[in-house]
Amino acid sequence: MKIRLIFFGILALALVIASYFSEYLCPYDPYLQDLGNAKAVPSAAHIFGTDRYGRDMLSRVIVGSKTSIYSTLLLVAFITVLGTMIGVFCAWKGTWVDTVLMRISDVFLAFPGLVFALAVAAALGGGVHNAIIALGAISWPKYARVARSETLAQKETVYLRAAKLSGCGTWKLIFKHILPNITGPILVTAMLDIGTMMMELAGLSFLGLGAKPPVAEWGSMMSDTRNLLTTHPWVTLAPGCAIFVSVMIFNLLGDTVRDWLDPRNGR
Amino acid sequence: MTEVIRYEHVDISYKGKRVVHDVSFSVEKGEILGIVGESGSGKSTLIKAAMGLLGKDGLVTRGDIWYKGMDLPDLKPREMRKLCGTELGMIFQTAGSSFCPIRTVRAQLYEFMTEHKKIKADVFENQAEELLEKFGFEDPKRVLDSYPFELSGGMQQRVGIAAAMLLNPKILMADEPTSALDVTVQKQVVEEMLMVRETFGTSIVLVTHNMGVIRAMADKVLILHEGEIMEYGVTEEVFEHPESVYTKKLLAAVPKLRR
Amino acid sequence: MSVVLAAEHLTKTFVSQGRENYTAVDDVSFSVESGEKLGIIGESGSGKTTVVNMITRLLDVSSGTIRLDGEDITLKKGKELKEVYKKMQMVFQTPTESFDPRRKLGDGIAESLINYGMKKKEAMVKAGQLLELCGLEKEYAARYPHEVSGGQCQRAAIARAIAIDPRLLILDEATSALDVTIQKEILELLDKLKTERNMTYLFICHDIALVQQFCDRVLVMHQGKIVEEGTPDEVIRNPKTEYTRRLIESVL
């Protein structure tokens, strides 16, 4: 269990660090066009071949990781904090505030997520930032739900009553007692969500509502090259594989964290 | 008198740690044996071992539990299931939680019975009603119609005991059957268990921490501390003239009502 | 003798949609004198827990008044309520659950001290002393609640409750979840603390024999009302109501 956690943790960390230094890791300039060498078959010089402008695919995939991974992490962090704040607030306050916010979250949950994000992104216009905002706007309810139900459970505990009697004010109760006790399930939700969010961001880019060309981003790279799929499949498969591998790493890490935090583990 | 169940030098371990050590006793037909101890004494473990309920971490490492010539810990799960209910009945601390919350009492009792023998629905109905009447339920039909959550804690416990008696087992293993109940209901449940012994001649192994319940019910008492027998004998004698230091300390700690 | 706590015509009615209103506590009045050990007994559903929740202000009252040291605390909130808790503390039925599972026992005990203005370092020293006063070594401050036994945890809970020198200590079934030998030790500890610190106890319990042993005076609650009041011996030997008689007869 612990070994698995360390293994996937290191793998994920390596991915994040590598993507940060991605510019220095590419063998070629990812934006340099070489029309003479367009649509080259994978070879020793260009492991993933080149695209229709003769740009090295490997370099583009490596550079693309920065946009893909960082925007995903930013997005997940954003919705985790936002959702948790709303959820804890609702649970603590109760009354009509809770009812109103939860009905709003119901509305968001009732729509098919990506379709709704598409509408928001289309209204805001393209670009990575707007894609993050669009996905963030539709994804917070899940976190709010988790945070709310966990907070409600904590509110009923004996220790919280004891803390109240010890003279703790509202802020102290929330920050010192409730939040530390609910981070586990929220963290697990977030970890498991990294993969999903990466896919959805790539999906939006694929549809032309995320990163704009020539910025290298896995989703938009796949979209750019999709008419070459039958003739020159490597140009599409390279970013595809990158998405596949990183989503898998984050999902497995999420699974491991969940198992690890499970109290039935008898830690 | 005939012996119904006999524990011989039983050792039980949980996750490799010994929790019960060298416990021997026997229960005769119609006898009520009380097993008393504080938390962690291994008292519940003792009856779980007989019922095959130790779970994957628990293991009888030494000794035998004899029932009708069978060594219970050695039985295969399938053979054990056959005995449970028909030969060995079990009552838990909260019978309510051993019922399924979304089905009526009738459906659950019927299923419990048909698992062990073929029985027509109307025959079952008569039997169940008759039994519930014996337990002093005024309107057995209504009890059968109700869902577990519609019954009070005390009612659930009484229905639980009645359910355990449906198949007329030879031994009833009761794990803290009155501990979750108010005193007035507790008295009723104690009286009903005594009635069970009277009417069906059932032997009862009663595990509890409540000395009052033991005093009121048990013929013999076994005092357990950290997995070992401290004292074993006729209830009055043990209570009046305790011999071991632990028993004395335990009895002194029980608050007695001065009337 | 002065009155520490007075409840006057306390009533709690639970209102829920689609169901009949349920009056859990119905016009209950009583008072606790300084230095007294007052017991409240009753079975489940008698309303004794609701009374406690109202007194500690964890539950709003429907009507009636609660006075602590002569001061009306019925409607106090926020900062004012914090001052009230200086005089009134509580020990709960489930010791392990009454401590934050992610924080050490010492943090729990020191919490009130810090909240009332003591420095962290000083409070931790005091927590150790309090643990010793309650019969545990001060090293227990560094343990988590799940690492100690129920009896030890209850001692820590008592240490937490007396940390800010309250006048009134409410013991809500504080010994019911413990083994009898441990229960006896805890009661002895409470008696010791009472003489040393002139405490007043409100002892909520369902075990009448225990109340007889521990309390000076007892109230019997049934269906939200106080049905009997007197010294335990009086009540047990000459019960005035049918319910009390039945309750006493049921004791095995």
GROMACS .gro file of C-alpha atoms in nm, chain A residues 13 32-33 39 45 58 61-63 76 84 90 106-107 111 117 178 190 193 221:
model
   20
   13LEU     CA    1   0.543   1.447  -0.921
   32LEU     CA    2   0.976   2.572  -3.573
   33GLN     CA    3   0.819   2.488  -3.907
   39LYS     CA    4   0.440   1.462  -4.219
   45ALA     CA    5   1.553   1.180  -3.547
   58LEU     CA    6   0.783   1.475  -2.958
   61VAL     CA    7   0.390   1.672  -2.688
   62ILE     CA    8   0.650   1.761  -2.425
   63VAL     CA    9   0.574   2.132  -2.440
   76VAL     CA   10  -0.884   2.116  -0.976
   84THR     CA   11  -1.537   2.324  -0.014
   90CYS     CA   12  -2.404   2.583   0.353
  106ASP     CA   13  -2.864   2.064  -0.831
  107VAL     CA   14  -2.918   2.261  -1.152
  111PHE     CA   15  -2.691   1.923  -1.691
  117ALA     CA   16  -1.908   2.383  -2.021
  178ILE     CA   17  -1.411   2.072   1.098
  190ALA     CA   18  -0.994   1.595  -0.603
  193ASP     CA   19  -1.098   1.423  -1.051
  221MET     CA   20  -0.310   1.904  -3.113
   0.00000   0.00000   0.00000
